[in-house]
Coordinates of C-alpha atoms and ligand atoms in Angstrom, one line a residue:
M5 CA 118.5 62.8 113.3
A6 CA 115.0 61.4 112.6
N7 CA 113.1 62.3 109.4
L8 CA 110.5 65.0 109.7
V9 CA 107.0 63.9 108.9
N10 CA 103.9 66.0 108.2
I11 CA 100.9 65.5 110.5
K12 CA 97.7 67.4 111.2
I13 CA 96.2 68.1 114.6
D14 CA 92.8 69.7 114.6
G15 CA 93.4 70.9 111.0
K16 CA 96.8 72.5 112.0
N17 CA 99.7 71.4 109.8
I18 CA 102.7 70.3 112.0
Q19 CA 106.1 68.9 111.2
A20 CA 107.6 66.5 113.7
P21 CA 110.4 63.9 114.0
E22 CA 109.1 60.6 112.8
G23 CA 108.4 58.2 115.7
K24 CA 108.0 60.9 118.3
N25 CA 105.3 60.5 120.9
L26 CA 102.1 62.3 119.8
M27 CA 101.5 63.7 123.3
L28 CA 104.9 65.5 123.2
V29 CA 104.4 66.7 119.7
A30 CA 101.0 68.1 120.6
R31 CA 102.4 69.8 123.7
E32 CA 105.4 71.3 121.9
N33 CA 103.0 72.8 119.4
G34 CA 100.7 74.4 122.1
I35 CA 97.9 71.8 121.8
F36 CA 96.6 70.5 125.1
I37 CA 95.7 66.9 125.3
P38 CA 94.6 65.9 128.8
S39 CA 96.5 63.1 130.4
L40 CA 96.9 61.3 133.7
C41 CA 98.9 58.1 133.4
Y42 CA 101.4 59.4 130.8
Y43 CA 104.9 59.8 132.1
E44 CA 107.4 60.9 129.6
H45 CA 110.1 58.5 130.5
I46 CA 108.0 55.3 130.8
E47 CA 108.5 53.5 127.6
P48 CA 106.3 52.0 126.2
P49 CA 103.7 54.4 127.6
L50 CA 101.1 52.9 130.0
G51 CA 98.0 53.8 128.2
T52 CA 95.9 52.8 131.3
C53 CA 93.7 55.9 131.9
R54 CA 92.4 56.8 128.4
T55 CA 92.2 60.5 129.6
C56 CA 94.1 61.4 126.4
T57 CA 91.5 59.8 124.1
C58 CA 91.5 61.4 120.6
K59 CA 90.3 60.5 117.2
I60 CA 93.5 59.3 115.5
N61 CA 93.1 58.7 111.7
G62 CA 89.3 58.5 112.3
K63 CA 89.5 56.0 115.1
Y64 CA 89.2 56.6 118.9
G65 CA 92.5 55.9 120.8
P66 CA 94.9 57.1 123.4
A67 CA 97.2 59.8 122.1
C68 CA 100.0 58.9 124.6
T69 CA 100.7 55.5 123.0
E70 CA 100.8 56.9 119.4
K71 CA 104.0 57.7 117.6
V72 CA 103.7 60.2 114.7
H73 CA 104.2 59.1 111.1
E74 CA 103.6 60.7 107.8
G75 CA 100.1 61.8 107.1
L76 CA 98.8 61.1 110.7
T77 CA 95.6 63.1 111.3
V78 CA 94.5 63.7 114.8
E79 CA 91.2 65.3 116.2
V80 CA 91.5 66.6 119.7
D81 CA 89.1 69.5 120.3
S82 CA 85.7 68.3 119.3
A83 CA 82.6 68.5 121.6
E84 CA 82.3 64.7 121.5
L85 CA 85.9 64.0 122.4
I86 CA 85.8 66.6 125.2
D87 CA 82.7 65.0 126.7
T88 CA 84.2 61.5 126.3
R89 CA 87.4 62.5 128.2
K90 CA 85.3 64.2 130.8
A91 CA 83.2 61.1 131.3
L92 CA 86.3 59.0 131.8
V93 CA 87.7 61.2 134.5
E94 CA 84.2 61.4 136.1
M95 CA 84.2 57.6 136.2
M96 CA 87.5 57.8 138.2
F97 CA 85.9 60.1 140.7
A98 CA 82.8 57.9 141.0
E99 CA 84.8 54.7 141.3
G100 CA 87.0 55.9 144.2
N101 CA 86.4 57.8 147.3
H102 CA 87.8 61.3 146.7
I103 CA 87.3 63.9 149.4
C104 CA 89.7 66.6 148.1
P105 CA 89.3 69.0 151.1
A106 CA 90.5 66.3 153.4
C107 CA 93.3 64.9 151.1
E108 CA 96.9 65.5 151.6
K109 CA 97.5 65.8 147.9
S110 CA 94.8 68.5 147.3
G111 CA 96.3 71.3 145.2
N112 CA 99.1 69.0 144.0
C113 CA 97.0 66.2 142.6
D114 CA 96.9 65.4 138.9
L115 CA 93.4 63.8 139.1
Q116 CA 91.9 66.8 141.0
H117 CA 93.7 69.1 138.5
M118 CA 92.3 67.2 135.6
G119 CA 88.8 67.5 137.1
Y120 CA 89.3 71.3 137.1
E121 CA 90.8 71.3 133.6
L122 CA 87.8 69.4 132.2
G123 CA 85.3 71.5 134.1
I124 CA 83.9 68.7 136.2
A125 CA 81.7 70.0 139.1
V126 CA 79.8 66.7 139.6
T127 CA 80.0 63.3 138.1
R128 CA 77.2 61.9 136.0
F129 CA 77.8 58.4 137.2
P130 CA 76.5 57.0 140.6
H131 CA 79.3 56.8 143.2
L132 CA 80.3 53.2 144.1
F133 CA 81.2 54.1 147.7
K134 CA 83.6 51.0 147.9
D135 CA 84.9 50.3 151.4
R136 CA 88.6 49.9 150.6
I137 CA 91.2 49.6 153.2
I138 CA 93.9 52.1 154.1
D139 CA 97.0 50.1 154.3
Y140 CA 99.2 51.2 157.3
K141 CA 101.5 48.1 157.2
P142 CA 104.3 49.6 155.0
S143 CA 107.0 51.0 157.1
R144 CA 107.6 54.2 155.2
M145 CA 104.3 54.8 153.5
V146 CA 100.5 54.7 153.9
M147 CA 98.6 53.3 151.0
E148 CA 95.2 54.9 150.5
H149 CA 93.5 52.5 148.2
N150 CA 90.3 54.7 147.9
R151 CA 92.3 57.2 145.8
C152 CA 94.2 54.9 143.5
I153 CA 93.2 55.1 139.8
K154 CA 95.3 52.0 138.9
C155 CA 97.4 54.0 136.5
K156 CA 100.3 51.7 137.0
R157 CA 102.9 54.5 137.3
C158 CA 104.1 53.2 140.6
V159 CA 104.3 49.6 139.4
E160 CA 106.5 50.6 136.5
E161 CA 108.6 53.2 138.1
V162 CA 109.3 52.4 141.7
F163 CA 112.2 50.0 142.3
T164 CA 114.6 49.3 145.0
D165 CA 118.4 49.8 144.5
D166 CA 118.7 46.1 143.7
G167 CA 116.0 46.4 141.0
K168 CA 113.1 44.8 142.8
R169 CA 109.6 46.1 142.3
V170 CA 107.9 47.7 145.3
F171 CA 104.3 47.9 144.0
N172 CA 102.4 45.3 142.0
Y173 CA 98.9 44.8 140.6
M174 CA 97.0 42.2 142.7
N175 CA 93.8 40.4 141.7
R176 CA 92.0 40.8 138.4
G177 CA 89.3 42.9 136.8
N178 CA 87.2 45.0 139.0
E179 CA 89.0 43.6 142.1
T180 CA 92.4 44.8 140.9
F181 CA 94.4 46.8 143.5
V182 CA 98.0 47.9 143.8
G183 CA 99.6 45.8 146.5
V184 CA 102.8 46.8 148.3
D185 CA 105.7 44.5 148.8
Y186 CA 106.4 45.3 152.4
I187 CA 109.9 43.9 152.4
Q188 CA 111.0 45.8 149.3
E189 CA 109.2 49.0 150.5
A190 CA 111.3 49.0 153.7
K191 CA 114.4 49.1 151.6
L192 CA 113.5 52.5 150.0
S193 CA 115.3 55.5 151.2
E194 CA 113.4 58.6 152.3
A195 CA 114.1 60.3 148.9
Q196 CA 112.9 57.2 146.9
A197 CA 109.7 57.0 149.0
I198 CA 109.0 60.7 148.5
N199 CA 109.7 60.2 144.7
A200 CA 107.0 57.4 144.8
M201 CA 104.6 59.8 146.4
K202 CA 105.3 62.3 143.6
I203 CA 105.0 59.8 140.8
C204 CA 101.5 58.9 141.9
P205 CA 99.1 61.2 140.1
T206 CA 96.6 61.0 143.1
G207 CA 96.9 61.0 146.9
A208 CA 97.1 57.2 147.0
I209 CA 100.8 57.0 148.2
I210 CA 101.6 59.0 151.3
V211 CA 104.9 59.0 153.0
R212 CA 104.7 59.0 156.7
G213 CA 105.9 62.2 158.4
V214 CA 106.3 64.0 155.1
S215 CA 103.7 66.7 154.6
M216 CA 102.5 67.9 151.2
T217 CA 100.7 70.7 152.8
A218 CA 101.3 74.2 151.4
P219 CA 99.1 77.4 151.8
F220 CA 96.4 78.0 149.3
G221 CA 97.8 79.8 146.4
D222 CA 101.3 78.1 146.7
R223 CA 100.2 74.6 145.7
E224 CA 101.2 73.1 142.3
F225 CA 98.0 73.6 140.5
D226 CA 96.7 76.7 142.3
Q227 CA 98.3 79.2 139.9
Q228 CA 99.1 77.3 136.7
S229 CA 98.3 74.4 134.7
T230 CA 101.5 72.5 134.1
Q231 CA 99.8 70.7 131.2
Q232 CA 98.4 73.7 129.5
K233 CA 101.4 75.9 130.4
K234 CA 99.2 78.8 131.0
V235 CA 98.3 80.8 134.1
L236 CA 94.9 79.9 135.4
K237 CA 92.5 82.5 136.6
K238 CA 92.2 82.8 140.4
P239 CA 89.2 80.7 141.5
T240 CA 86.0 82.8 141.6
L241 CA 82.6 81.9 143.0
N242 CA 80.7 79.9 140.5
R243 CA 78.0 82.6 139.9
P244 CA 77.5 85.2 137.2
A245 CA 78.5 88.8 137.8
I246 CA 75.4 90.8 138.4
T247 CA 75.3 93.7 136.1
E248 CA 71.5 94.0 135.8
K249 CA 68.8 91.8 137.2
K250 CA 67.2 89.6 134.5
I251 CA 63.5 89.5 134.3
I252 CA 61.6 86.2 134.3
A253 CA 57.9 85.6 133.6
T254 CA 56.2 82.3 134.4
V255 CA 52.8 80.9 133.7
S256 CA 50.8 77.7 134.3
L257 CA 48.6 76.7 131.5
A258 CA 47.0 73.2 131.3
G259 CA 49.3 71.9 134.1
C260 CA 48.9 71.0 137.8
F261 CA 51.2 73.8 139.1
G262 CA 53.8 71.1 140.1
C263 CA 56.5 72.7 138.0
H264 CA 55.9 76.0 139.8
M265 CA 56.1 74.2 143.2
S266 CA 59.3 72.6 142.0
M267 CA 60.8 76.0 141.1
L268 CA 60.3 77.0 144.7
D269 CA 62.0 73.9 145.9
I270 CA 65.4 75.3 145.3
D271 CA 66.4 75.6 149.0
T272 CA 69.5 77.7 149.7
E273 CA 70.1 78.8 146.1
L274 CA 66.7 80.7 146.2
L275 CA 68.5 83.5 147.8
D276 CA 71.0 83.7 144.9
V277 CA 68.2 83.5 142.4
I278 CA 66.4 86.4 144.0
E279 CA 69.6 88.5 143.8
L280 CA 69.9 87.7 140.1
V281 CA 66.4 87.9 138.8
S282 CA 63.1 89.6 139.3
F283 CA 59.8 88.2 138.3
D284 CA 57.3 90.0 136.2
K285 CA 54.0 88.4 135.0
S286 CA 53.8 85.2 137.1
P287 CA 51.6 83.4 139.7
L288 CA 54.6 84.0 142.0
T289 CA 54.1 87.7 141.9
D290 CA 50.4 87.6 141.0
F291 CA 51.1 90.2 138.2
K292 CA 48.3 89.5 135.8
Q293 CA 49.8 91.5 132.9
F294 CA 53.3 92.0 131.6
T295 CA 54.7 95.3 132.8
T296 CA 57.9 95.0 130.7
R297 CA 59.7 92.9 128.2
C298 CA 61.2 89.8 129.8
H299 CA 64.5 88.0 129.3
I300 CA 62.9 84.6 129.7
G301 CA 59.5 83.1 129.9
L302 CA 59.0 79.6 131.7
V303 CA 55.8 78.0 130.5
E304 CA 54.2 75.1 132.5
G305 CA 51.4 73.1 130.9
G306 CA 50.1 72.7 127.4
C307 CA 47.1 74.4 125.8
C308 CA 43.6 72.9 126.4
N309 CA 41.5 76.1 125.8
S310 CA 41.5 79.3 123.9
E311 CA 42.7 81.3 126.9
N312 CA 45.8 79.1 127.1
V313 CA 46.5 79.8 123.5
E314 CA 46.1 83.6 123.9
T315 CA 48.3 83.6 127.0
L316 CA 51.0 81.5 125.3
R317 CA 51.1 83.9 122.4
K318 CA 51.5 86.8 124.7
F319 CA 54.4 85.1 126.4
R320 CA 56.0 84.5 123.0
E321 CA 55.5 88.2 122.2
H322 CA 57.0 89.5 125.4
C323 CA 59.8 87.1 126.1
D324 CA 63.2 87.0 124.5
I325 CA 63.6 83.3 125.3
L326 CA 60.7 80.9 125.7
V327 CA 61.1 77.7 127.7
A328 CA 58.7 74.8 127.8
L329 CA 58.9 73.6 131.4
G330 CA 57.7 70.1 132.3
E331 CA 56.1 67.3 130.4
C332 CA 52.7 69.0 129.9
S333 CA 54.3 71.9 128.2
V334 CA 56.7 69.7 126.2
W335 CA 54.2 67.3 124.8
G336 CA 50.8 67.7 126.6
G337 CA 51.4 65.5 129.5
L338 CA 48.6 64.1 131.6
P339 CA 45.9 66.4 130.4
S340 CA 46.6 65.1 126.8
M341 CA 45.2 61.7 127.9
R342 CA 41.9 63.1 126.6
N343 CA 43.4 63.4 123.1
S344 CA 42.4 59.8 122.2
I345 CA 38.7 60.4 123.1
P346 CA 36.4 62.8 121.1
L347 CA 35.8 66.1 122.8
S348 CA 32.0 65.6 122.8
E349 CA 32.4 62.3 124.8
C350 CA 34.8 64.0 127.3
L351 CA 32.2 66.7 127.9
E352 CA 29.3 64.3 128.2
E353 CA 31.2 62.2 130.7
A354 CA 32.3 65.2 132.7
Y355 CA 29.1 67.2 132.7
L356 CA 26.1 65.0 131.6
N357 CA 26.9 61.5 133.0
S358 CA 28.6 62.6 136.3
V359 CA 26.7 62.8 139.5
T360 CA 25.5 66.3 140.7
N361 CA 23.3 67.2 143.5
E362 CA 22.0 70.3 141.9
P363 CA 18.7 69.7 140.2
G364 CA 19.2 70.6 136.5
G365 CA 22.9 70.8 136.9
N366 CA 23.7 68.2 134.3
I367 CA 24.5 70.7 131.5
I368 CA 27.6 71.5 129.5
P369 CA 28.5 74.9 130.6
Y370 CA 28.5 77.6 127.9
H371 CA 29.0 81.3 128.2
E372 CA 30.7 83.7 125.7
D373 CA 33.1 84.8 128.5
L374 CA 34.2 81.2 129.2
P375 CA 37.4 80.0 127.4
K376 CA 36.6 77.7 124.5
I377 CA 37.8 74.2 125.0
L378 CA 40.0 72.9 122.2
D379 CA 39.4 69.7 120.3
R380 CA 42.6 68.3 122.0
V381 CA 45.4 69.4 124.3
Y382 CA 48.2 71.0 122.3
A383 CA 51.9 71.0 123.3
C384 CA 53.3 74.5 123.4
N385 CA 55.4 74.1 120.4
E386 CA 52.4 73.4 118.3
I387 CA 51.1 76.9 119.0
V388 CA 54.3 79.1 119.2
K389 CA 58.0 78.7 118.6
I390 CA 59.6 77.3 121.7
D391 CA 63.4 77.9 122.2
Y392 CA 64.2 75.4 124.8
Y393 CA 62.6 72.4 126.7
I394 CA 63.2 71.3 130.3
P395 CA 61.5 67.9 130.5
G396 CA 60.5 66.1 133.7
C397 CA 57.3 65.7 135.8
P398 CA 58.2 68.0 137.4
P399 CA 61.8 68.9 136.5
S400 CA 63.9 69.2 139.6
A401 CA 64.5 72.7 141.0
N402 CA 68.3 72.4 140.4
H403 CA 67.7 71.4 136.8
I404 CA 65.4 74.3 136.2
W405 CA 67.7 77.0 137.7
K406 CA 70.9 75.5 136.3
A407 CA 69.3 75.7 132.8
V408 CA 67.9 79.2 133.4
K409 CA 71.3 80.4 134.6
N410 CA 73.0 78.9 131.6
L411 CA 70.5 80.5 129.2
L412 CA 70.7 83.9 130.9
W413 CA 74.4 84.1 131.7
G414 CA 76.0 81.2 129.8
E415 CA 77.0 79.7 133.1
E416 CA 78.3 76.1 132.5
Y417 CA 76.6 73.3 134.4
S418 CA 76.4 69.5 134.7
I419 CA 73.2 67.9 135.5
L420 CA 73.3 65.0 138.0
Y421 CA 71.4 61.8 137.2
S422 CA 69.2 62.5 140.2
E423 CA 68.3 65.8 138.7
F424 CA 67.5 64.5 135.3
K425 CA 65.6 61.2 135.7
Y426 CA 62.0 61.0 134.7
D427 CA 60.6 58.5 137.1
Ligands
SF4_527 S1 93.5 62.0 145.3 FE1 93.3 63.9 144.3 S2 91.2 63.8 143.5 FE2 91.5 62.2 145.1 S3 90.8 63.2 147.0 FE3 93.0 63.5 146.9 S4 93.2 65.5 145.9 FE4 91.1 64.8 145.5
SF4_528 S1 99.0 54.1 143.7 FE1 99.1 56.0 142.5 S2 100.7 55.6 141.0 FE2 100.1 53.6 141.8 S3 98.5 52.8 140.4 FE3 97.5 53.9 142.1 S4 97.2 56.0 141.4 FE4 98.7 55.0 140.0
FES529 S1 97.4 59.6 129.4 FE1 97.1 58.4 127.7 S2 96.1 56.6 128.4 FE2 96.6 57.7 130.2

């Protein structure tokens, strides 16, 4: 019997037989490390997918290729590692062409399942949209190269009775694909072919005439996660439960109203938003005064005059959460271009040197009721405490509402590159 060694996973002291695979030790101790290529009886482990990346003795590495030894320290559950693993799986989705609703493996697919486990709704990477072939030449199988993640399981696990490989890596680097030896493939029995289909963690290997379909609810990953060994919640619509409508206030200070136009650009989700929130003081309602305390205030534009400052202070006073929306609000934006020029010169240029057709109209306006122009344009956080910032000029509608729903109901979200770019 192997010696017991003392290791630590996420601060938990664990005793395990020396040399045992770290993935297995973690699983047996109720610690979930996501994996895709790991297959218990492939030795040495493949280590191809990196989905199991952890910090092992302070260094990043795959847990599935690690054997436990005295003093091993492993970090699994940090925000950084969770995001790294998520990014790796997102890359797999972006690299292939995965259309789950039309895929024979949907519901029984490890990759799809891992997407759910890691909370992937969208991928942050641009899709490659490769035009890969679907190989119908094998006699028993169909090889769907668009779904292969090159995990190498089939290469290492599928053999004919006389010990010949059926699958092999072909080409190199980015051009690598899993080729089928048609002669060897034809030698497989029906059961061996079905086993190959099951070994594949995606829907890349399909056996002709064998259906993987099962009603929703009966598929492998519908009810439980085999990796986490826990019952999953029934899928629910990705929207917060409405207990009470949240109240939003919005304002445009020294801005162009573009952020407000963007807010309205939300398309079909606008109906959801209307169900979830009501607007108080806002140009959208034309309420000039606050009628109640608001859960969230969205402020477009910075402060260029005394009225902006007064309005912003009122928003801080009446809103639980205050969000600077758009570049002008975040740092001053376009109006702050005047900050490098003395105010007197700006006024002279605008009112004294500009052309007017009104005789005697070349004057700098002054009246005690007019808001006083500030010496420069101020970002909102220079005047009051801002809780959150949504940059962009303007930020996209989806970005705004995803952020608002997250702040109001804690709803998780991913921002697409297209929703978060500044150009
Ligand atoms: S292989 Fe898996 S992830 Fe890809 S399309 Fe099929 S079910 Fe979806
Ligand atoms: S065909 Fe399936 S098992 Fe083989 S490398 Fe691709 S994803 Fe892995
Ligand atoms: S599961 Fe460890 S590298 Fe794939």
